[in-house]
mmCIF file of C-alpha atoms in Angstrom:
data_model
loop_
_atom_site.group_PDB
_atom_site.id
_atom_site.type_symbol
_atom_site.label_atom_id
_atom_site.label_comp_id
_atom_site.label_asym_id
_atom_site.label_seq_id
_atom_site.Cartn_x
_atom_site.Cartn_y
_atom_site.Cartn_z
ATOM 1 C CA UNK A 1 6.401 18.175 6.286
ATOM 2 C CA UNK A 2 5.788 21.517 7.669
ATOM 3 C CA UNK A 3 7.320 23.237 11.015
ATOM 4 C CA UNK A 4 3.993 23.021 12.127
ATOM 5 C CA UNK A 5 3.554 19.260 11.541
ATOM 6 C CA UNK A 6 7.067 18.506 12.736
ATOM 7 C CA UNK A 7 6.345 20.835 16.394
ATOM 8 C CA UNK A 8 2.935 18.825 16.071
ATOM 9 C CA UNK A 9 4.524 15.501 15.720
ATOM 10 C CA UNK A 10 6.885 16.262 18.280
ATOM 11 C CA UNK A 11 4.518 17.506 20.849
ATOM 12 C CA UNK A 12 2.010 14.086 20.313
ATOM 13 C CA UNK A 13 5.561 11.810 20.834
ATOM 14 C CA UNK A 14 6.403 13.194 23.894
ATOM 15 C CA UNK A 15 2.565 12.971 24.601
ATOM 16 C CA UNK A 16 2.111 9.172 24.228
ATOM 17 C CA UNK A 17 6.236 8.400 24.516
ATOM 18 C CA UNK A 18 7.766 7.094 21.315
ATOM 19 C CA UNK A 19 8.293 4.106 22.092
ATOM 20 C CA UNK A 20 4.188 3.185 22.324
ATOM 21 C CA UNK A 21 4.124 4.754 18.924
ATOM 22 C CA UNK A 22 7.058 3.240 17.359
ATOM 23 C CA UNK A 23 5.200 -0.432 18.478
ATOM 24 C CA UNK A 24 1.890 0.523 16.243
ATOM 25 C CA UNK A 25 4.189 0.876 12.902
ATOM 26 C CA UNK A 26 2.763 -0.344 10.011
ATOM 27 C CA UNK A 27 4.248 0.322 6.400
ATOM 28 C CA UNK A 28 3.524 1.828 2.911
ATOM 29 C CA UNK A 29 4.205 -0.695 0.293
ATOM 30 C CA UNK A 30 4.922 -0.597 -3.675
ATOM 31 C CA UNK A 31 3.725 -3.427 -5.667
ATOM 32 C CA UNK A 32 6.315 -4.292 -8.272
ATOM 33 C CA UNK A 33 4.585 -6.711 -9.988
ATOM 34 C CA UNK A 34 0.799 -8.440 -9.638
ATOM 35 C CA UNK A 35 -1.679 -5.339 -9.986
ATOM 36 C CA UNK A 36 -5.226 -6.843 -10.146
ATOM 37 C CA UNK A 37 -4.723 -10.126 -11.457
ATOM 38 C CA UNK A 38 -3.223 -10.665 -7.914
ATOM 39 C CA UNK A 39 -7.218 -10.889 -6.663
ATOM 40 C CA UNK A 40 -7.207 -13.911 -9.077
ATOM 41 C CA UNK A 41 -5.088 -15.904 -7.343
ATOM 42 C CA UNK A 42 -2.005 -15.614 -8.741
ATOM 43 C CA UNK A 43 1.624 -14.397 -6.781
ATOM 44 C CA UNK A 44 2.193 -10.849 -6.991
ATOM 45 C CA UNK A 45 5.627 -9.055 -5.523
ATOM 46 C CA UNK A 46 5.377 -6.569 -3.372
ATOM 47 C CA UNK A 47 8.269 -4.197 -1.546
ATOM 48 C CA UNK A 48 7.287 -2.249 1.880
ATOM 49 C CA UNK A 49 8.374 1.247 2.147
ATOM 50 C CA UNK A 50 10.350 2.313 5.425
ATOM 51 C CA UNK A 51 7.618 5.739 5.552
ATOM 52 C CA UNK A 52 4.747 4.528 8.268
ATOM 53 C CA UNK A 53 1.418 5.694 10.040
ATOM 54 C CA UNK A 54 0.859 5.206 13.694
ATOM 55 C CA UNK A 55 -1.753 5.407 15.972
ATOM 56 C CA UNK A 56 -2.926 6.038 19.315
ATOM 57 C CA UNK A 57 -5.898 4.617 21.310
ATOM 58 C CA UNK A 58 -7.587 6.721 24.282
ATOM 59 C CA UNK A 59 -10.053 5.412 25.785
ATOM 60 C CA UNK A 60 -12.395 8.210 27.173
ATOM 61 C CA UNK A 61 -15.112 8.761 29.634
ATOM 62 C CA UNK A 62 -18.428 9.378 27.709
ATOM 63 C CA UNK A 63 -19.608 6.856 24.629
ATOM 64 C CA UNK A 64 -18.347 7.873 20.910
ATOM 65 C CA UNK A 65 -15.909 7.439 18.783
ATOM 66 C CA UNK A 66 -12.975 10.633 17.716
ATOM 67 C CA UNK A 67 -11.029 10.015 14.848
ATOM 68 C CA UNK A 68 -8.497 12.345 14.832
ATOM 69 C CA UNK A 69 -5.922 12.107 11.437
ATOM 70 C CA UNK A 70 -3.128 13.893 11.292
ATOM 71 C CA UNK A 71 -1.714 11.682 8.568
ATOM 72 C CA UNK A 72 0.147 13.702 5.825
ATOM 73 C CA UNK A 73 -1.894 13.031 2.544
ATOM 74 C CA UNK A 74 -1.986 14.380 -1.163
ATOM 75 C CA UNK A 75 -4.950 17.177 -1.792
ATOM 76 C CA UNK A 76 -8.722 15.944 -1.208
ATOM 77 C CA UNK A 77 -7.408 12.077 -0.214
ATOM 78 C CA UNK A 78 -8.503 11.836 2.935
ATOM 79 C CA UNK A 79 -12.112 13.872 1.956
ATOM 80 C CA UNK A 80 -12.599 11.545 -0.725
ATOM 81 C CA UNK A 81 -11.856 7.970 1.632
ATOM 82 C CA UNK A 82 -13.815 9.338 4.716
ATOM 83 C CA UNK A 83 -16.741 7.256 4.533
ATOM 84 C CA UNK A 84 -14.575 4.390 3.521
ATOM 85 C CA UNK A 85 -12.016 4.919 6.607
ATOM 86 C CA UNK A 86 -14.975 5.336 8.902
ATOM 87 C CA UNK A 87 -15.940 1.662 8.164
ATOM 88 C CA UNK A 88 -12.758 0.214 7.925
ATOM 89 C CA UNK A 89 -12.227 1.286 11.100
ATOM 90 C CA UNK A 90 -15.260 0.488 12.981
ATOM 91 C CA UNK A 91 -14.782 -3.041 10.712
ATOM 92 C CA UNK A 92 -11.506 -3.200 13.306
ATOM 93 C CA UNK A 93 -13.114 -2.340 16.600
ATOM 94 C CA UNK A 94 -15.702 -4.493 15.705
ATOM 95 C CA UNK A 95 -13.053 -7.499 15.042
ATOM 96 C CA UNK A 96 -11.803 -6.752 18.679
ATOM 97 C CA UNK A 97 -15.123 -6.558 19.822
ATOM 98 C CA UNK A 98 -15.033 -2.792 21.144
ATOM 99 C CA UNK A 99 -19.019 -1.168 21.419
ATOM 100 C CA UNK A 100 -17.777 2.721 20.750
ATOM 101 C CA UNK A 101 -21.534 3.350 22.717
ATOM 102 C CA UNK A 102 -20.772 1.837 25.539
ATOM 103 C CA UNK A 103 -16.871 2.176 25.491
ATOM 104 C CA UNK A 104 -15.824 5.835 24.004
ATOM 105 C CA UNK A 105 -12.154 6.075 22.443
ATOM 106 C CA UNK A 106 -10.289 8.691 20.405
ATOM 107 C CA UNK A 107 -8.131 7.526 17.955
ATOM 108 C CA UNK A 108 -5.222 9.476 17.059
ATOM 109 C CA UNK A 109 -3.545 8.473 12.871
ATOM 110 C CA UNK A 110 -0.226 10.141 12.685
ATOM 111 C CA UNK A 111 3.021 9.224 10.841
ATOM 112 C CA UNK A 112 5.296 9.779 8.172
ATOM 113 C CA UNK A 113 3.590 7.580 5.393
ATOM 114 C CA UNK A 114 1.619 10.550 2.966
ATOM 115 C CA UNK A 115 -1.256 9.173 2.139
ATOM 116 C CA UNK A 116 -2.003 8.505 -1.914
ATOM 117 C CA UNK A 117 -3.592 5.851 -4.120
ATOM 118 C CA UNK A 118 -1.207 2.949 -4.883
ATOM 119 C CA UNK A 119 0.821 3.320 -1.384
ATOM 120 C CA UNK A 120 -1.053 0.777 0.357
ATOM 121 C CA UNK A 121 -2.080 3.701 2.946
ATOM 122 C CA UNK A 122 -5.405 2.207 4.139
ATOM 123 C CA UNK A 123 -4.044 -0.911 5.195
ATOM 124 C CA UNK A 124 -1.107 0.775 7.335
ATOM 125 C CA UNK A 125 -3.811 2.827 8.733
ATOM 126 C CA UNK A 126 -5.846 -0.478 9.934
ATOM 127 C CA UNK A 127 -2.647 -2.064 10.912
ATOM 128 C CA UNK A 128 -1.462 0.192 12.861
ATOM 129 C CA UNK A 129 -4.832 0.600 14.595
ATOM 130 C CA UNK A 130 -5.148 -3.316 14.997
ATOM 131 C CA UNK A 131 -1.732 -2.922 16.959
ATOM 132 C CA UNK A 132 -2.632 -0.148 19.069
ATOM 133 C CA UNK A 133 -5.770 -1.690 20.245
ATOM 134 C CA UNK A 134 -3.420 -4.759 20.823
ATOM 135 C CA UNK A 135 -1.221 -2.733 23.179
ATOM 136 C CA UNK A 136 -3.988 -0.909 24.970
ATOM 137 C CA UNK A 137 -6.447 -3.629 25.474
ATOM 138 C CA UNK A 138 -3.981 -5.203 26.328
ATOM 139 C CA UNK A 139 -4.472 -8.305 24.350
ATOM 140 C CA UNK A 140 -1.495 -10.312 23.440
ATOM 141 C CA UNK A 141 -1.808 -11.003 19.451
ATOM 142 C CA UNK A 142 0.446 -12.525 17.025
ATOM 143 C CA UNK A 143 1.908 -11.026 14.115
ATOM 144 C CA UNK A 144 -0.525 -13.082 11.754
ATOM 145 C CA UNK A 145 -3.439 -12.268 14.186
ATOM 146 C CA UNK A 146 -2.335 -8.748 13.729
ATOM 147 C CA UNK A 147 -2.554 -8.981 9.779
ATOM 148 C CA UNK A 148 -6.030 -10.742 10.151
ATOM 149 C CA UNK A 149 -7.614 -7.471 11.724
ATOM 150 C CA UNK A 150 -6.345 -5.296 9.276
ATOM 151 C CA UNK A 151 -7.413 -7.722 6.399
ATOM 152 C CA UNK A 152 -10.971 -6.924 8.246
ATOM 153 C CA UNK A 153 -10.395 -2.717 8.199
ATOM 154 C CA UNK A 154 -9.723 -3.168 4.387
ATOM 155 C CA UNK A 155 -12.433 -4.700 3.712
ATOM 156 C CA UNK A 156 -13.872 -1.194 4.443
ATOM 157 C CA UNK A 157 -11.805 0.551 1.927
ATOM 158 C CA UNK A 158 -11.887 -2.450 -0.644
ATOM 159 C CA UNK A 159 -14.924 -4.533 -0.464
ATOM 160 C CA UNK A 160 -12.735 -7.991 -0.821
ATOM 161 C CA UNK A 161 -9.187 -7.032 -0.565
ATOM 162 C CA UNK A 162 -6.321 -9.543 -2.032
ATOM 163 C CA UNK A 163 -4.623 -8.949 1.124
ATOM 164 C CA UNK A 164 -1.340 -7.567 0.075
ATOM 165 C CA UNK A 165 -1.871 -4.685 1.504
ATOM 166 C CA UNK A 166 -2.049 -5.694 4.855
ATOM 167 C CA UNK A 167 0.243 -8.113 4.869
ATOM 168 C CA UNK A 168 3.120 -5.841 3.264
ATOM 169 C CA UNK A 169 2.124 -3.609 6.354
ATOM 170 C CA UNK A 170 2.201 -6.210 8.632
ATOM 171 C CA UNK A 171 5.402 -7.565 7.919
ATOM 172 C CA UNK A 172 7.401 -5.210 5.938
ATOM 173 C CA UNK A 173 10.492 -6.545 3.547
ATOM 174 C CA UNK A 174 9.768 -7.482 -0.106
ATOM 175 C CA UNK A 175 6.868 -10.229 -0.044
ATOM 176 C CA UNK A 176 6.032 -13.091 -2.919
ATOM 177 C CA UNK A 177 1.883 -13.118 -1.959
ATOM 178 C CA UNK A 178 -0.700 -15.503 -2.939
ATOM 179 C CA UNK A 179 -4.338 -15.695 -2.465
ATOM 180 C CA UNK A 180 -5.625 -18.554 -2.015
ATOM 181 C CA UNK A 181 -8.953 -20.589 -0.852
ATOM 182 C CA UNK A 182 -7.817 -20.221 2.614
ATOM 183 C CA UNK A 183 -5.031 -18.460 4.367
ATOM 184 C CA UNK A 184 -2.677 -16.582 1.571
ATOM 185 C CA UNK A 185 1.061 -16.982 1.136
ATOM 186 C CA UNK A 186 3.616 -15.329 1.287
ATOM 187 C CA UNK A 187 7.068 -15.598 1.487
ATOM 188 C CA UNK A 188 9.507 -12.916 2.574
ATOM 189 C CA UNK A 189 12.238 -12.212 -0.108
ATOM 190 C CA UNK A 190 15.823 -12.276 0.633
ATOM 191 C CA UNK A 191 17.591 -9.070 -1.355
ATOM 192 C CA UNK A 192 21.225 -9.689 -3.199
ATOM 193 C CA UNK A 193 21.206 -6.289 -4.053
ATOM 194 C CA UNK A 194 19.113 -2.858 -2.981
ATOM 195 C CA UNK A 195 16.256 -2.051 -4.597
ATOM 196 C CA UNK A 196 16.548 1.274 -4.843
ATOM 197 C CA UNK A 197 13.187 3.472 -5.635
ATOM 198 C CA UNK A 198 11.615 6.534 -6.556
ATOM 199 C CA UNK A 199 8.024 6.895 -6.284
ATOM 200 C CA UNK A 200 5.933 9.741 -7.490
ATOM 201 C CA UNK A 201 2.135 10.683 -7.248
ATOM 202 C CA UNK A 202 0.193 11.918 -10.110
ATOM 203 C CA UNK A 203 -2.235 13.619 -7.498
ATOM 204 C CA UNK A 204 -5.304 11.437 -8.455
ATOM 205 C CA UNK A 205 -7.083 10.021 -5.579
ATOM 206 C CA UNK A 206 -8.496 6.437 -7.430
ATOM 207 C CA UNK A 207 -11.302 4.268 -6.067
ATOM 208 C CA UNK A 208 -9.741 1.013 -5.090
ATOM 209 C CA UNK A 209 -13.085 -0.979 -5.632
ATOM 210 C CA UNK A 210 -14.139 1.038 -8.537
ATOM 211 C CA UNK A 211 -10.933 -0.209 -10.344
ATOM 212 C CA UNK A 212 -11.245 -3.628 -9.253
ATOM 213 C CA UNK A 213 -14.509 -4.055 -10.191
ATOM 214 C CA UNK A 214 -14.500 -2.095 -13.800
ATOM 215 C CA UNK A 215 -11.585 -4.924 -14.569
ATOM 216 C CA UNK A 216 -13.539 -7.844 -13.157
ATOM 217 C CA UNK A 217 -16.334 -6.679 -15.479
ATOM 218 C CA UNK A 218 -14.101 -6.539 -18.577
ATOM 219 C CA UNK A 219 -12.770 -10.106 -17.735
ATOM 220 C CA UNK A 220 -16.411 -11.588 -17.647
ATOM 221 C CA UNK A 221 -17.201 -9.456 -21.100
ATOM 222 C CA UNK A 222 -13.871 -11.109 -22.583
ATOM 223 C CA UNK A 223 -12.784 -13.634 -20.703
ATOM 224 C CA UNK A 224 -10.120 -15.142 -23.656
ATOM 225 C CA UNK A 225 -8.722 -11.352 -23.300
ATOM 226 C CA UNK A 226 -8.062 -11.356 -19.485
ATOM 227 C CA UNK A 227 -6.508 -14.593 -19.935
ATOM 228 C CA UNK A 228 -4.248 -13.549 -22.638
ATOM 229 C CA UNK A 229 -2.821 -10.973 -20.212
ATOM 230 C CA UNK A 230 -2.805 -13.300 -17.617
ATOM 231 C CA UNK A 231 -0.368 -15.465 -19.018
ATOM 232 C CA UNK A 232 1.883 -13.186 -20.235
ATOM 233 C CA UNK A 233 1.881 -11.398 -16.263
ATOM 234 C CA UNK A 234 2.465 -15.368 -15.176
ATOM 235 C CA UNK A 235 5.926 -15.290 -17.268
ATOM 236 C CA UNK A 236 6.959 -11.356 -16.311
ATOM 237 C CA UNK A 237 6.624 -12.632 -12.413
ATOM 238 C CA UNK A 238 8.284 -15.452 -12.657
ATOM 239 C CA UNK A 239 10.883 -13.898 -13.991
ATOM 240 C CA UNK A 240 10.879 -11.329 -11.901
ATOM 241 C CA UNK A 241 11.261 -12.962 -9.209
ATOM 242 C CA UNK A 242 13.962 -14.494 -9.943
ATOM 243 C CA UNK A 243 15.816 -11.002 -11.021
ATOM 244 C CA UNK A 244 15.341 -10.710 -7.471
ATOM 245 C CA UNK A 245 16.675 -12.972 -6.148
ATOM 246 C CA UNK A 246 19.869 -13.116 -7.830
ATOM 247 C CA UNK A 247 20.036 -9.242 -7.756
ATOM 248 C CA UNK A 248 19.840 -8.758 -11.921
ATOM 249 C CA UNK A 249 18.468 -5.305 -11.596
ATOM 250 C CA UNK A 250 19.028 -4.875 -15.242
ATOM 251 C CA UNK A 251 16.525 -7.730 -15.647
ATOM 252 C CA UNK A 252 14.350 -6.163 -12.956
ATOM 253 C CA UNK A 253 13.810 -2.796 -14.750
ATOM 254 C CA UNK A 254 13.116 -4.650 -18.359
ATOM 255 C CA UNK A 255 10.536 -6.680 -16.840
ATOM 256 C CA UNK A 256 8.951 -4.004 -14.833
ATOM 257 C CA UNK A 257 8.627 -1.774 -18.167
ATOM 258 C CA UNK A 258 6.716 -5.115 -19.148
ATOM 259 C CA UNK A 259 4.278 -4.845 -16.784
ATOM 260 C CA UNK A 260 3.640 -1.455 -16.981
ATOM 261 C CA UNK A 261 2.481 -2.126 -20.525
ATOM 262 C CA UNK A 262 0.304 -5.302 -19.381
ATOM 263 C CA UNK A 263 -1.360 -2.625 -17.220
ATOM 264 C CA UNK A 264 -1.672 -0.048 -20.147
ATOM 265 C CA UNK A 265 -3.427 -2.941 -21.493
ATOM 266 C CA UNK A 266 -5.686 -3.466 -18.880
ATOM 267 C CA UNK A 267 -6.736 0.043 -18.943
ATOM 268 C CA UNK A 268 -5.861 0.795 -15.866
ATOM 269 C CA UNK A 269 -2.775 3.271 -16.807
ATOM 270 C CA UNK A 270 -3.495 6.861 -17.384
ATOM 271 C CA UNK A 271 -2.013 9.441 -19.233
ATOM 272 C CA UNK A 272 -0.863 11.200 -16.205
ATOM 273 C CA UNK A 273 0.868 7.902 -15.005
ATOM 274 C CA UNK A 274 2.273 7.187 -18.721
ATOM 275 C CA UNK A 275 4.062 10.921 -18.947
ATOM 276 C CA UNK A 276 5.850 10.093 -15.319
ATOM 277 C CA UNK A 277 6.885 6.622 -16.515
ATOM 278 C CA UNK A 278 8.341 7.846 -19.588
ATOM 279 C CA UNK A 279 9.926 10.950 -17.927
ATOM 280 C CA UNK A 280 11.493 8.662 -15.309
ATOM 281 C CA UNK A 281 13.069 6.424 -17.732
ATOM 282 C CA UNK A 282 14.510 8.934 -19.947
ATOM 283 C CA UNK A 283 16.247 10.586 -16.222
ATOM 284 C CA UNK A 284 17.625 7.170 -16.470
ATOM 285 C CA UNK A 285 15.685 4.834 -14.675
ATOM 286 C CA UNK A 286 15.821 1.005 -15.786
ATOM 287 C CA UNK A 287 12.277 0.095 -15.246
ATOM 288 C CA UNK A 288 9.631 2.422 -14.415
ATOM 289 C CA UNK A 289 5.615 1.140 -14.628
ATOM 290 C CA UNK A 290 2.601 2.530 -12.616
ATOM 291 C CA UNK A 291 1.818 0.927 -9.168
ATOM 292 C CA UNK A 292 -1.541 -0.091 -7.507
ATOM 293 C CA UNK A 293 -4.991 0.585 -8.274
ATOM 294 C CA UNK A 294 -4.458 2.825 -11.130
ATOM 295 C CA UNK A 295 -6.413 5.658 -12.768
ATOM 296 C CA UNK A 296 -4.208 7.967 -10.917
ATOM 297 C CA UNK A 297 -2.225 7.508 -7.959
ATOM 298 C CA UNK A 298 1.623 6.698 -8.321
ATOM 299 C CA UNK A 299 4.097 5.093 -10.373
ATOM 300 C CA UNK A 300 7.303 3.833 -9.725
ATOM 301 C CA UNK A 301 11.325 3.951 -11.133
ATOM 302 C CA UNK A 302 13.897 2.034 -10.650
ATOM 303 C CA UNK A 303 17.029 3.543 -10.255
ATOM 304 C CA UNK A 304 20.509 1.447 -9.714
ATOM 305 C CA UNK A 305 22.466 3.799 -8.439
ATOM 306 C CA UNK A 306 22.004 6.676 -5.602
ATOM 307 C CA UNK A 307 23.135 9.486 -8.597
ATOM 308 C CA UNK A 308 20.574 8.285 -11.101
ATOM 309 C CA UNK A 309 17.594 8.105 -8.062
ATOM 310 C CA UNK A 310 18.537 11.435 -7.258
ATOM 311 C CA UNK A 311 18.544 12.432 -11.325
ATOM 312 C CA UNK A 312 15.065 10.764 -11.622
ATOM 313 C CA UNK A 313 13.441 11.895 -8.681
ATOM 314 C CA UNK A 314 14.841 15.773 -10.050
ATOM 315 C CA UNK A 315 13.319 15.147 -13.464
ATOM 316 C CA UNK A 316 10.179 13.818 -11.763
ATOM 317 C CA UNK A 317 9.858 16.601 -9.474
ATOM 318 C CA UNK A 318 9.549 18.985 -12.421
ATOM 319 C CA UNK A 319 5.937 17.578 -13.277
ATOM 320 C CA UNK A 320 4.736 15.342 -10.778
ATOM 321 C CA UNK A 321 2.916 16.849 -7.330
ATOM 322 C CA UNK A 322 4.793 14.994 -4.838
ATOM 323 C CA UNK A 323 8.144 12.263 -5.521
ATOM 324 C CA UNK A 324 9.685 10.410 -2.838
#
């Protein structure tokens, strides 16, 4: 973040107060394991990141709608996911049932979250509208009412969203998540040990429902080669899972370098995400794999100790545009 973004930030908190702000958080997430075949119903793991975007509502004196983002965001993200942000978020105000002709409002994105493909950065952004609107309205919501209006904003960015998005910004923590026929699940992990992670762009901007739907077309083609894959991600999970939740971290990385290759088999790895994997885990991560849509966007590392995330994240730095 530059000066100016800090005196920026600074100026727009003491605007609004900081404690309006802090109440619209909504978080970044990783998924560890479950990339696409979590849309088929199966669990997926998923670990929120503390980085967050906020958001502001004013409401104004003359009809229309001002987006204003001052999100931090990789080169040509937020050009490329205009169109897609404008629906999501009139998806939102329609959810509330807010007229933008009849009732203008300015809409102020800010934040520490940078936006990328694969951080989950269009559902914080929805979220964290869905709870300013909450606050300004007012209109008292629950937390689950809160994740239902951003599941609506993704729909803008995703077409039909898993949901694990949303609900990772929603509720933060590291999240088993289901789809289901009705309502998903998902159950919020209890960590033995920290998870600790680097993550690190490879500057690609991917299309979420490009992705989505190039693999949904190669499981009708082949169906018996989906569901290969399928049951091998079934056992990784599992497994996974349970890594987690006796704290095996050991077992954690093996299995994530597992899914990494179930991904390189789905063909949604890249070369650019493959050279940051394999740079990550000869720094000495564990486990490294790509995470999220894929085709670009980031991968992550895991890294057991603070030396060896701070080794990583120098090795990573050396090639990739931005590591955190």
């Amino acid at each position: 973040m530059t000066a100016v973004d800090s005196e920026s930030m600074r100026l727009r908190h003491e605007r609004i107060g900081a404690s309006f702000l802090r109440r619209t958080h909504a978080y970044g997430k990783l998924i560890l394991f479950g990339e696409h075949f979590v849309v088929y119903k199966v669990p997926a793991l998923v670990g929120a990141v503390s980085a967050y975007t906020n958001c502001d509502v004013e409401f104004l004196d003359e009809p229309g709608l001002d987006v204003v983002d001052d999100r931090p965001a990789v080169p040509f993200y937020k050009d490329k996911k205009k169109d897609e942000a404008d629906k999501a978020i009139n998806l939102v105000l329609d959810h509330f049932g807010l007229d933008t002709s009849k009732q203008g409002m300015r809409l102020t994105f800010g934040g520490d979250l940078c936006c990328a493909s694969g951080i989950g950065a269009s559902a914080a952004q929805v979220v964290s509208l869905a709870r300013a609107l909450s606050l300004s309205l007012p209109r008292s919501m629950t937390e689950d009412e809160i994740n239902a209006a951003g599941y609506e904003g993704e729909r803008g960015y995703h077409g039909t969203p898993s949901g694990i998005d949303n609900t990772a910004a929603t509720f933060g923590g590291v999240l088993r998540f289901q789809r289901t026929e009705g309502d998903p699940i998902f159950i919020k992990k209890k960590i033995k040990e920290p998870i600790r992670i680097v993550y690190a762009s490879t500057g690609i901007t991917a299309s979420t429902t490009e992705v989505v739907g190039d693999v949904r077309a190669k499981k009708e083609a082949n169906p018996e080669w989906f569901d290969g894959l399928l049951q091998k991600y079934l056992k990784i999970v599992k497994e996974g899972e349970e890594a987690i939740d006796v704290g095996d971290m050991t077992k954690l990385g093996k299995l994530l370098d597992e899914n990494h290759t179930l991904c390189q088999e789905l063909t949604v790895s890249c070369k650019e995400l493959d050279d940051l994997v394999l740079a990550a885990r000869k720094a000495g991560a564990i486990g490294a794999k790509m995470s999220g849509t894929g085709r670009g966007g980031l991968m992550l590392a895991l890294t057991p100790t603070v030396e060896i995330q701070d080794t990583v994240a120098a090795a990573l730095e050396k090639i990739a545009p931005q590591v955190w």
